[in-house]
Coordinates of C-alpha atoms and ligand atoms in Angstrom, one line a residue:
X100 CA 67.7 64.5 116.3
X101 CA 67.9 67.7 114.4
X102 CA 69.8 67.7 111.4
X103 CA 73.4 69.8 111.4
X104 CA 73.1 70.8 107.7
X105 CA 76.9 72.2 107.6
X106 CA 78.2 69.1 109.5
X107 CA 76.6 66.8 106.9
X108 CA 77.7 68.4 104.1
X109 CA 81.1 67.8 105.3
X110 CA 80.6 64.7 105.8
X111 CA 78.5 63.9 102.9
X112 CA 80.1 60.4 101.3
X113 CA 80.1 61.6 97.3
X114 CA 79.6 64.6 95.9
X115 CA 77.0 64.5 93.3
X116 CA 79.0 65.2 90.5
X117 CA 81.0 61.9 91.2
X118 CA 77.7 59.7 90.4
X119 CA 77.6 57.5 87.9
X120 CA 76.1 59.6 85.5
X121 CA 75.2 57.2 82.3
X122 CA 71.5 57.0 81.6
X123 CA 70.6 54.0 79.8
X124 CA 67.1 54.2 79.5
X125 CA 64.8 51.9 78.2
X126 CA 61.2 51.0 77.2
X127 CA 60.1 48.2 79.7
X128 CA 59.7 45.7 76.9
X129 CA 63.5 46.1 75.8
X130 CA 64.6 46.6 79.7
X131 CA 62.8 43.0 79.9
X132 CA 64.2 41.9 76.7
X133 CA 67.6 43.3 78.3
X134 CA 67.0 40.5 81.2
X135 CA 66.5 37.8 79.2
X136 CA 69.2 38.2 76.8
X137 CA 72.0 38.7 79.6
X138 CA 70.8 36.3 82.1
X139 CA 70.0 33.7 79.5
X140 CA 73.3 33.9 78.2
X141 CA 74.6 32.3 81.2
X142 CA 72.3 30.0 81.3
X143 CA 74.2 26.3 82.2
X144 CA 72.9 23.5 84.5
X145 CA 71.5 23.6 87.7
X146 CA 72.3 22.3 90.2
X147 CA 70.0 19.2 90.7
X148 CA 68.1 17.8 93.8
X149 CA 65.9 14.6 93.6
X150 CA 62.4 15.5 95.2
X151 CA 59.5 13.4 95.8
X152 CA 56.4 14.3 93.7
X153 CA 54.9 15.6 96.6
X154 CA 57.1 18.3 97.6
X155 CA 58.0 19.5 93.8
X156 CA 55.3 21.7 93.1
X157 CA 56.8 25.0 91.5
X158 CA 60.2 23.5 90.5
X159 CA 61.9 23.0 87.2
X160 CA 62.2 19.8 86.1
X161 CA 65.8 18.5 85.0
X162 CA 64.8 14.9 83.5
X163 CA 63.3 13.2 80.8
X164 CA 59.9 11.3 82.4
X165 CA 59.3 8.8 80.7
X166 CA 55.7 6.4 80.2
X167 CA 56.3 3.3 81.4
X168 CA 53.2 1.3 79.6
X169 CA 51.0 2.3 76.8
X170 CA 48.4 5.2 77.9
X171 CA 45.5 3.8 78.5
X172 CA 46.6 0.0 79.4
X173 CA 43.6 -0.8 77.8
X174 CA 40.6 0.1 75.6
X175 CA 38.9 2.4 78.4
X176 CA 35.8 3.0 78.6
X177 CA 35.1 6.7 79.3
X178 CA 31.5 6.0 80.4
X179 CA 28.5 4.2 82.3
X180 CA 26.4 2.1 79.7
X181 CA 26.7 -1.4 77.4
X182 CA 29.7 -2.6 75.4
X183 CA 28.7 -3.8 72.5
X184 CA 29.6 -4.9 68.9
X185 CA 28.9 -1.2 67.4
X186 CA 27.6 -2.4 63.5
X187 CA 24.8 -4.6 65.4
X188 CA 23.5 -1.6 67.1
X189 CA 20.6 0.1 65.3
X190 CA 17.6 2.2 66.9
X191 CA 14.7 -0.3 68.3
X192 CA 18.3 -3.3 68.8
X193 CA 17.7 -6.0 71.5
X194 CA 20.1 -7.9 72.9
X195 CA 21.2 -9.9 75.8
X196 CA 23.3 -8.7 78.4
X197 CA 25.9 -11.5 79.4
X198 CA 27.7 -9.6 82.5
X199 CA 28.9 -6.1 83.7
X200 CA 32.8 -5.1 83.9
X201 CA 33.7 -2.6 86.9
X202 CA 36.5 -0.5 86.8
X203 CA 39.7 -2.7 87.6
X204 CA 38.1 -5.5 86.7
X205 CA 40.1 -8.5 84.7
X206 CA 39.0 -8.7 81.0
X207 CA 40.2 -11.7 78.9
X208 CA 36.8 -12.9 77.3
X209 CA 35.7 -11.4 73.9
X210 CA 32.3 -10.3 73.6
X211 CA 30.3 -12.3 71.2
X212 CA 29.0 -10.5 67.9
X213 CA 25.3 -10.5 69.2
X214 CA 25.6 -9.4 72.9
X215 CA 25.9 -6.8 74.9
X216 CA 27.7 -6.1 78.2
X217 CA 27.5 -3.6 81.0
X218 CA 30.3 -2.0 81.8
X219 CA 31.2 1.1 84.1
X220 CA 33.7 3.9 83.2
X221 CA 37.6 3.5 83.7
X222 CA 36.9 -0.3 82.8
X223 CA 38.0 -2.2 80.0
X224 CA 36.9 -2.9 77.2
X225 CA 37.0 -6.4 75.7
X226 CA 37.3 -7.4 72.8
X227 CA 35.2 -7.4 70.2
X228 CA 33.0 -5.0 71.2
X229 CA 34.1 -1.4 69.7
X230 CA 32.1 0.8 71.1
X231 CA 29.8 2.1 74.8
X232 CA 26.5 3.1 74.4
X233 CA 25.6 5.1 77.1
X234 CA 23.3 4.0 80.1
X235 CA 21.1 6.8 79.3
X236 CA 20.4 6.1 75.6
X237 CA 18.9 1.9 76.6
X238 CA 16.2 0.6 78.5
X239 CA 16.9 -2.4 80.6
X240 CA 14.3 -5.6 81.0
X241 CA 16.0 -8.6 82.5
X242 CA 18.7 -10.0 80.7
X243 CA 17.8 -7.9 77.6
X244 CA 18.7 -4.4 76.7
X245 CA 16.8 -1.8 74.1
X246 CA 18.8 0.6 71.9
X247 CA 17.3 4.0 71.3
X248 CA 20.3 5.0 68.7
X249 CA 23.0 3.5 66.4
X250 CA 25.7 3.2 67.7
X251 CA 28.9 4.5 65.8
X252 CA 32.5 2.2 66.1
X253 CA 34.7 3.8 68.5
X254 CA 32.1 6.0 70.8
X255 CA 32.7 6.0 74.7
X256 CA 36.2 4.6 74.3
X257 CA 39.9 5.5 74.4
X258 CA 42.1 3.3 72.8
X259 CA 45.1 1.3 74.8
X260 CA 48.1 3.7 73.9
X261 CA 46.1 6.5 72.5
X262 CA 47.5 9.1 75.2
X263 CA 51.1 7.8 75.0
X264 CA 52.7 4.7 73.8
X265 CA 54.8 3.1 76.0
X266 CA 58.4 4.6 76.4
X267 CA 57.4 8.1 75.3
X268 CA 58.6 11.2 76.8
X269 CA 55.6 12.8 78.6
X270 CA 57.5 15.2 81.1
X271 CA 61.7 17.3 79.6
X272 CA 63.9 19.4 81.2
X273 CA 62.8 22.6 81.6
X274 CA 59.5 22.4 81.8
X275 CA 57.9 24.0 85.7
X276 CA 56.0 21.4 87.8
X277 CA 52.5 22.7 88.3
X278 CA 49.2 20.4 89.3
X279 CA 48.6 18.3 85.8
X280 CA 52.4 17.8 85.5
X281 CA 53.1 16.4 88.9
X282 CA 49.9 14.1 88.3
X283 CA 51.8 12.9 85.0
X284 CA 54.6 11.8 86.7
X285 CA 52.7 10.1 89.3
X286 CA 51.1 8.1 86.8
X287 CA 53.5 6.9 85.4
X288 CA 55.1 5.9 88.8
X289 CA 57.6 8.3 88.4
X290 CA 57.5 9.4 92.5
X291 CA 60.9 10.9 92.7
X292 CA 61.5 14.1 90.2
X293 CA 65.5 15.6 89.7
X294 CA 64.7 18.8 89.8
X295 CA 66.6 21.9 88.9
X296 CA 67.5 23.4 92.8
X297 CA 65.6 26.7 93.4
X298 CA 67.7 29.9 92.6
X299 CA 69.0 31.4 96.3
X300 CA 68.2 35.5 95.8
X301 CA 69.9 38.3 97.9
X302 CA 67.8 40.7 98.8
X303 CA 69.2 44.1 100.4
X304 CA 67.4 46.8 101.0
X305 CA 69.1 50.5 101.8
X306 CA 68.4 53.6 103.3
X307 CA 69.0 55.8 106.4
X308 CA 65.7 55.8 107.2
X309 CA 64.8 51.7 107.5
X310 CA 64.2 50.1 110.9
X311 CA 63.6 46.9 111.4
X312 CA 59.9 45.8 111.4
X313 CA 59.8 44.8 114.4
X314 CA 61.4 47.9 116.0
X315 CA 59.9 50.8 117.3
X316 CA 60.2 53.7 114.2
X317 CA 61.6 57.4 115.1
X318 CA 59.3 59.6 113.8
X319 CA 61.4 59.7 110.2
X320 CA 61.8 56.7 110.0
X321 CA 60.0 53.5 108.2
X322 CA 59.8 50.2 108.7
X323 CA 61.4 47.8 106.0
X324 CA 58.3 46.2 104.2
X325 CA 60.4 46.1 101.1
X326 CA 62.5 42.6 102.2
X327 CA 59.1 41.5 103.2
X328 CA 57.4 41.9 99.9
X329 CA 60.6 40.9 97.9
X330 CA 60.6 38.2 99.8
X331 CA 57.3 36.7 99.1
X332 CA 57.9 37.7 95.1
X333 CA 60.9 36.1 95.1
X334 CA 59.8 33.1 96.8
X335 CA 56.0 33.5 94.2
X336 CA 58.7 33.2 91.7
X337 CA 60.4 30.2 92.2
X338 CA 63.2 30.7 94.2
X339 CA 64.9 31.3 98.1
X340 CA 65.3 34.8 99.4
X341 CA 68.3 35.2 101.4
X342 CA 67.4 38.4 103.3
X343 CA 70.7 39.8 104.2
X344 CA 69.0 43.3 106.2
X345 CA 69.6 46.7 105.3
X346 CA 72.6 48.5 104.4
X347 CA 72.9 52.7 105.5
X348 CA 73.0 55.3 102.9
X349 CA 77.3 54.6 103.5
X350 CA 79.6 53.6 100.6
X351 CA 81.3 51.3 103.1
X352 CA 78.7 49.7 104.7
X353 CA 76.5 48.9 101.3
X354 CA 80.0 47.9 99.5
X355 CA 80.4 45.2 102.5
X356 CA 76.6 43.5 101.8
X357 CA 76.5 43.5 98.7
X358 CA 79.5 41.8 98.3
X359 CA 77.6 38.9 100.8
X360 CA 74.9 39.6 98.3
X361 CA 76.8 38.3 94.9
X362 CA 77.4 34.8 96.9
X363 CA 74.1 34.1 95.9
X364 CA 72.8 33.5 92.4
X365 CA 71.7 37.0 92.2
X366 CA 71.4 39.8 94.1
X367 CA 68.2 42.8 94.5
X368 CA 68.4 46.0 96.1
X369 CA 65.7 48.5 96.9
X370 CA 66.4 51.7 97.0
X371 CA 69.2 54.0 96.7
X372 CA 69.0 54.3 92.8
X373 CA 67.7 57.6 92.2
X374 CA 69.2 61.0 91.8
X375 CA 70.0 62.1 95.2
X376 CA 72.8 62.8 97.0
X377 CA 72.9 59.9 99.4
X378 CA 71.6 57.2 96.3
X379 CA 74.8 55.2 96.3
X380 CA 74.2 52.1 95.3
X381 CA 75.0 52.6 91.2
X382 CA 78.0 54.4 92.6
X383 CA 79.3 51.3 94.9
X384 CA 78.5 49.0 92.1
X385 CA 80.7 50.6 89.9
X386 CA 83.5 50.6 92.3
X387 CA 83.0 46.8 92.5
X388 CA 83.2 46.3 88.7
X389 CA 79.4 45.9 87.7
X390 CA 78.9 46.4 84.4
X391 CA 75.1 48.3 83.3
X392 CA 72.6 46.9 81.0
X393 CA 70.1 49.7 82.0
X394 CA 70.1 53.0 84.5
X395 CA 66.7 53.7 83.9
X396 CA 63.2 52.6 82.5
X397 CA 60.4 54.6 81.0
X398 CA 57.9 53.3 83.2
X399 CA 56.1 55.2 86.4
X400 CA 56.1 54.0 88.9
X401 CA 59.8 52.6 88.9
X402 CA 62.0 54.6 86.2
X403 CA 65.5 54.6 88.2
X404 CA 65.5 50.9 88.5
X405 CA 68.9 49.2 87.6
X406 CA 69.8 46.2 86.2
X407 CA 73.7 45.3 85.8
X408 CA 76.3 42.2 86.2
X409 CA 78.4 42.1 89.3
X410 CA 80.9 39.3 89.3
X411 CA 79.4 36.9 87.2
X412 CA 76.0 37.6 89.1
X413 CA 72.7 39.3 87.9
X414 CA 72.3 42.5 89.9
X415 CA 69.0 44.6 90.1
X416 CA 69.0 48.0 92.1
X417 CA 65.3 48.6 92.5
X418 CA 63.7 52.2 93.8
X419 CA 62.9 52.3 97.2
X420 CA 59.2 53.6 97.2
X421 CA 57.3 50.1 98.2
X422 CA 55.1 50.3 94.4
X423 CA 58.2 50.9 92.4
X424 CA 59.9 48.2 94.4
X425 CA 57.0 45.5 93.5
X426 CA 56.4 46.2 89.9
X427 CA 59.8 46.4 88.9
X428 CA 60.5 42.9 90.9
X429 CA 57.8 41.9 88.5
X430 CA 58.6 43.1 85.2
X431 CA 62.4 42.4 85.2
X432 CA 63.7 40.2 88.5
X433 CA 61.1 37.3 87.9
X434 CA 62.0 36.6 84.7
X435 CA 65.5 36.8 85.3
X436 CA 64.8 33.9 88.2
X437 CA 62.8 31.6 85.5
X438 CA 65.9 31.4 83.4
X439 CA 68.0 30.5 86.5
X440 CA 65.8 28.1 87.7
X441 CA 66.6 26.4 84.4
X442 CA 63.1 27.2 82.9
X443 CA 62.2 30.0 80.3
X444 CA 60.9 33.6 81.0
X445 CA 57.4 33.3 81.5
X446 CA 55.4 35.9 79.6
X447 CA 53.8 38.8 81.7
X448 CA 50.1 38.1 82.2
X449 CA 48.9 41.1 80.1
X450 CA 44.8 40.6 79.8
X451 CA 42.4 43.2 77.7
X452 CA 40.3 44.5 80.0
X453 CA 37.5 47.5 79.4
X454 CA 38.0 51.2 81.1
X455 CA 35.4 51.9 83.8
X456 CA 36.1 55.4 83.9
X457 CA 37.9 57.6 82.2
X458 CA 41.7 58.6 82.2
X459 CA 44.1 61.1 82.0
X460 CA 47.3 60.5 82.4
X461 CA 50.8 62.2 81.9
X462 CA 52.5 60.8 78.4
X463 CA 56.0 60.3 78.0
X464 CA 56.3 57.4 80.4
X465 CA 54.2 53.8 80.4
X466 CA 51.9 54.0 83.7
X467 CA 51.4 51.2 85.7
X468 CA 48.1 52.2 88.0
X469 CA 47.0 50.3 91.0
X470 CA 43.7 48.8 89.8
X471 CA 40.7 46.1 89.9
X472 CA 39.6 43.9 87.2
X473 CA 36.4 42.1 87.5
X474 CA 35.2 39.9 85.2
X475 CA 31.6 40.2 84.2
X476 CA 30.7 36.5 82.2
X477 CA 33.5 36.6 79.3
X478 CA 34.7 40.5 79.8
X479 CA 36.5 41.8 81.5
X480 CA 36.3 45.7 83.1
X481 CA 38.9 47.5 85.1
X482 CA 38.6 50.9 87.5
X483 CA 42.0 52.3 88.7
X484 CA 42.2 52.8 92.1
X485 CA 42.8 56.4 94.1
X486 CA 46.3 56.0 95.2
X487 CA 49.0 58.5 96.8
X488 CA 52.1 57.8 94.6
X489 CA 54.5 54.9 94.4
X490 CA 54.7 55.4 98.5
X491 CA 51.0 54.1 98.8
X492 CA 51.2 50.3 99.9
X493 CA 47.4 50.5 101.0
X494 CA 46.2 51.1 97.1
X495 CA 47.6 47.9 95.7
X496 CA 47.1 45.4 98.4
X497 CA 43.3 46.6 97.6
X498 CA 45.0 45.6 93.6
X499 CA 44.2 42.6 91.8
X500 CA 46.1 44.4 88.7
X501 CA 47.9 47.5 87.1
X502 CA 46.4 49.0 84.6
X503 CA 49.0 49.6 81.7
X504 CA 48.6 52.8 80.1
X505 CA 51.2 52.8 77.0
X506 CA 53.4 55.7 77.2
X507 CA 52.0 57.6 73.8
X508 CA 48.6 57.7 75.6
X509 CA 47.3 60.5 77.5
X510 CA 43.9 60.2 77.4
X511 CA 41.8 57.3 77.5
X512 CA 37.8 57.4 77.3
X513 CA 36.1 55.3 79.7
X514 CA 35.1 51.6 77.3
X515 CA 38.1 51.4 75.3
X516 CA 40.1 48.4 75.9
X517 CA 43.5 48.8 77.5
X518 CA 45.9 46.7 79.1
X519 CA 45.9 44.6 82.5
X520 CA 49.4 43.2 84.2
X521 CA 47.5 41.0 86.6
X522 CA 49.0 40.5 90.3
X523 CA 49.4 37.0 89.9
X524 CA 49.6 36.0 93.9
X525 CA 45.8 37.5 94.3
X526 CA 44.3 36.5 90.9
Ligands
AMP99 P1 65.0 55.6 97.6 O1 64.7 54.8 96.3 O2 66.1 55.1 98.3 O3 65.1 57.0 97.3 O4 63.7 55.4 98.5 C1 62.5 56.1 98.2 C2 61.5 55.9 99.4 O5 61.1 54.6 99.5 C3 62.1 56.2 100.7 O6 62.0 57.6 101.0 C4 61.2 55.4 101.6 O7 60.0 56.1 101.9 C5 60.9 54.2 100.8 N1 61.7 53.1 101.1 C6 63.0 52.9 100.9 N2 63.4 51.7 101.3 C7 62.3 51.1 101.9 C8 62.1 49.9 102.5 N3 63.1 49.0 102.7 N4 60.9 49.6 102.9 C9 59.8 50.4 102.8 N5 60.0 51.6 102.2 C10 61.2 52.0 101.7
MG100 MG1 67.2 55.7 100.0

């Protein structure tokens, strides 16, 4: 359709002058900082589910787990070889060898001062003897076992209630339920967790130009990839996206989701944040009694993004153009989610990397460049990646990384070592 220009000026929602016009711009460290303050201030209990051990992983945890026996049970031994009595044990020792002990084995005989007894790893050790000498260090013959070394009190054993004595907190409140920690709990027989419920996230996305993505596009129009990659970050994050669609470039119509939006326990826009005429979402906000913690960041890709309250609910308006969209989800929304999942912000995974190739880059703002980090033994290199623009979706799905380059910093000579923000869903 081709555009009447004089009919859509008439009809043109706002002029521009009426835009909220106070710039509150930020480094992204105090934007962050900005997050965590605000959201963390309203931080009270979750709401708590019970979930079995097997379905937890990723949550916060909202109880105390507690041991319920000493750690080890028993004196364990930690390898293949002979128990013995450990001050009896010298290079050239022979003695007899009165049995062998498997793993899960019953123990309730001592070991007498002068013998030895096999025994496999995860068994216990019985008293008496105080220390394992491994199978590698004797020679067998018959009943009777050589020493090669001396053997020192304590070796090849972990003492009964060593790891935790019984009672002890192992697992609090707060703490996110990855691999080692769900095994914790399981060994302890702990196999139902009350866990903090995941945070439900609103994500809206605006514009004239969206179309569904399974629609056919007009020729100016794009499909909305921006619910689907908020979507998966909110989900890598912790919590449920509730993908309410996408609201036209209309006061009315974005006024009427976002107020769905702030039913949840926060709400993210993309797009509509910037400078032009039609970017209304600041605007409707406003009108809705949000109150502003930032207008804008010094970062590129991403400076318009938006972070405010909205009745009682965190609020982020992020730019449209896909790259902004990601990296601003990751530098402010995520942490906000941590603290309302009942956990603390985790810290962005900045790594040193070395520059493959030199840089040049406009100062003023702190750049965050599609790029690849590989890791070459210890050391790690990076090489930033050709890319179109915060448009260019291609470059960082080929992204393991951005490259930080600090603000101050215009050139950058290929070896130095800058900053990495890894992609954490790809690394
Ligand atoms: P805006 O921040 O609203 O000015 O949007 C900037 C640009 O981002 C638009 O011109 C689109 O090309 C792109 N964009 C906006 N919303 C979406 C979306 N939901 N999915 C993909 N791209 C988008
Ligand atoms: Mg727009």
């Amino acid at each position: 359709m081709a555009v009447d220009f004089e009919r859509q000026q008439k009809k043109c929602p706002l002029a521009q002058s009426e835009r909220y016009e106070t710039s509150l711009m930020l480094t992204y460290e105090q934007a962050r900082n900005k997050v965590i303050e605000q959201v963390g201030r309203k931080r009270g209990p979750r709401d708590v589910v019970g979930v079995s051990v097997w379905d937890a992983l990723g949550l916060v945890l909202a109880q105390e787990v507690k041991t319920d026996r000493p750690y080890p049970p028993f004196d364990r031994s930690t390898r293949d070889g002979f128990a013995v009595w450990a001050k009896k044990v010298a290079p050239g020792t022979k003695l007899k060898c009165v049995g062998e002990i498997k793993a899960g084995d019953t123990v309730r005989e001592a070991l007498a001062e002068g013998a030895c007894v096999q025994i496999m790893t995860g068994a216990a050790v019985p008293a008496g003897a105080d220390a394992v000498v491994m199978i590698e260090h004797t020679h067998r013959e018959g009943d009777w076992v050589q020493f090669e070394r001396t053997a020192r009190a304590g070796q090849n054993i972990v003492p009964r209630g060593s790891e935790a004595a019984a009672g002890q907190t192992i697992l609090m409140p707060g703490m996110r339920l990855g691999y080692a920690e769900l095994a914790l709990a399981a060994q302890v027989g702990a196999a139902q967790l009350q866990c903090a419920k995941r945070p439900r996230v609103a994500i809206l996305s605006t514009g004239d130009e969206v179309v569904l993505i399974d629609e056919a596009p007009g020729e100016f129009q794009i499909r909305n990839s921006n619910s689907v990659s908020l979507s998966a970050q909110v989900r890598i994050a912790g919590a449920e996206p509730v993908v309410l669609g996408n609201a036209a470039d209309r006061a009315e119509d974005l006024g009427e989701k976002i107020e769905r939006g702030l039913r949840e326990d926060a709400l993210v826009l993309s797009g509509g944040v910037s400078m032009g005429k039609y970017d209304l979402v600041e605007k409707v906000l406003k009108a809705m009694g949000a109150e502003f913690f930032f207008d804008a960041v010094a970062i590129r890709p991403g400076k318009p993004a938006v972070f405010g309250e909205c009745q009682g609910k965190p609020v982020f308006g992020l730019p449209g153009n896909p790259v902004s969209t990601m990296v601003t989800f990751e530098l402010f929304v995520a942490p906000a989610i941590d603290l309302l999942s009942g956990a603390d912000a985790r810290p962005l995974p900045l790594v040193e990397a070395r520059l493959a190739e030199a840089l040049n880059e406009r100062p003023g703002l702190t750049h965050f460049l599609p790029a690849r980090v590989e890791w070459r033994g210890a050391s790690a290199e990076v090489k930033p990646l050709k890319w179109q623009g915060s448009g260019d979706i291609a470059a960082l799905a080929g992204a393991n990384c951005f490259l930080v380059v600090p603000a101050e910093r215009e050139k950058i000579a290929a070896g130095e070592k800058v900053s990495v923000f890894l992609r954490k869903d790809v690394v």
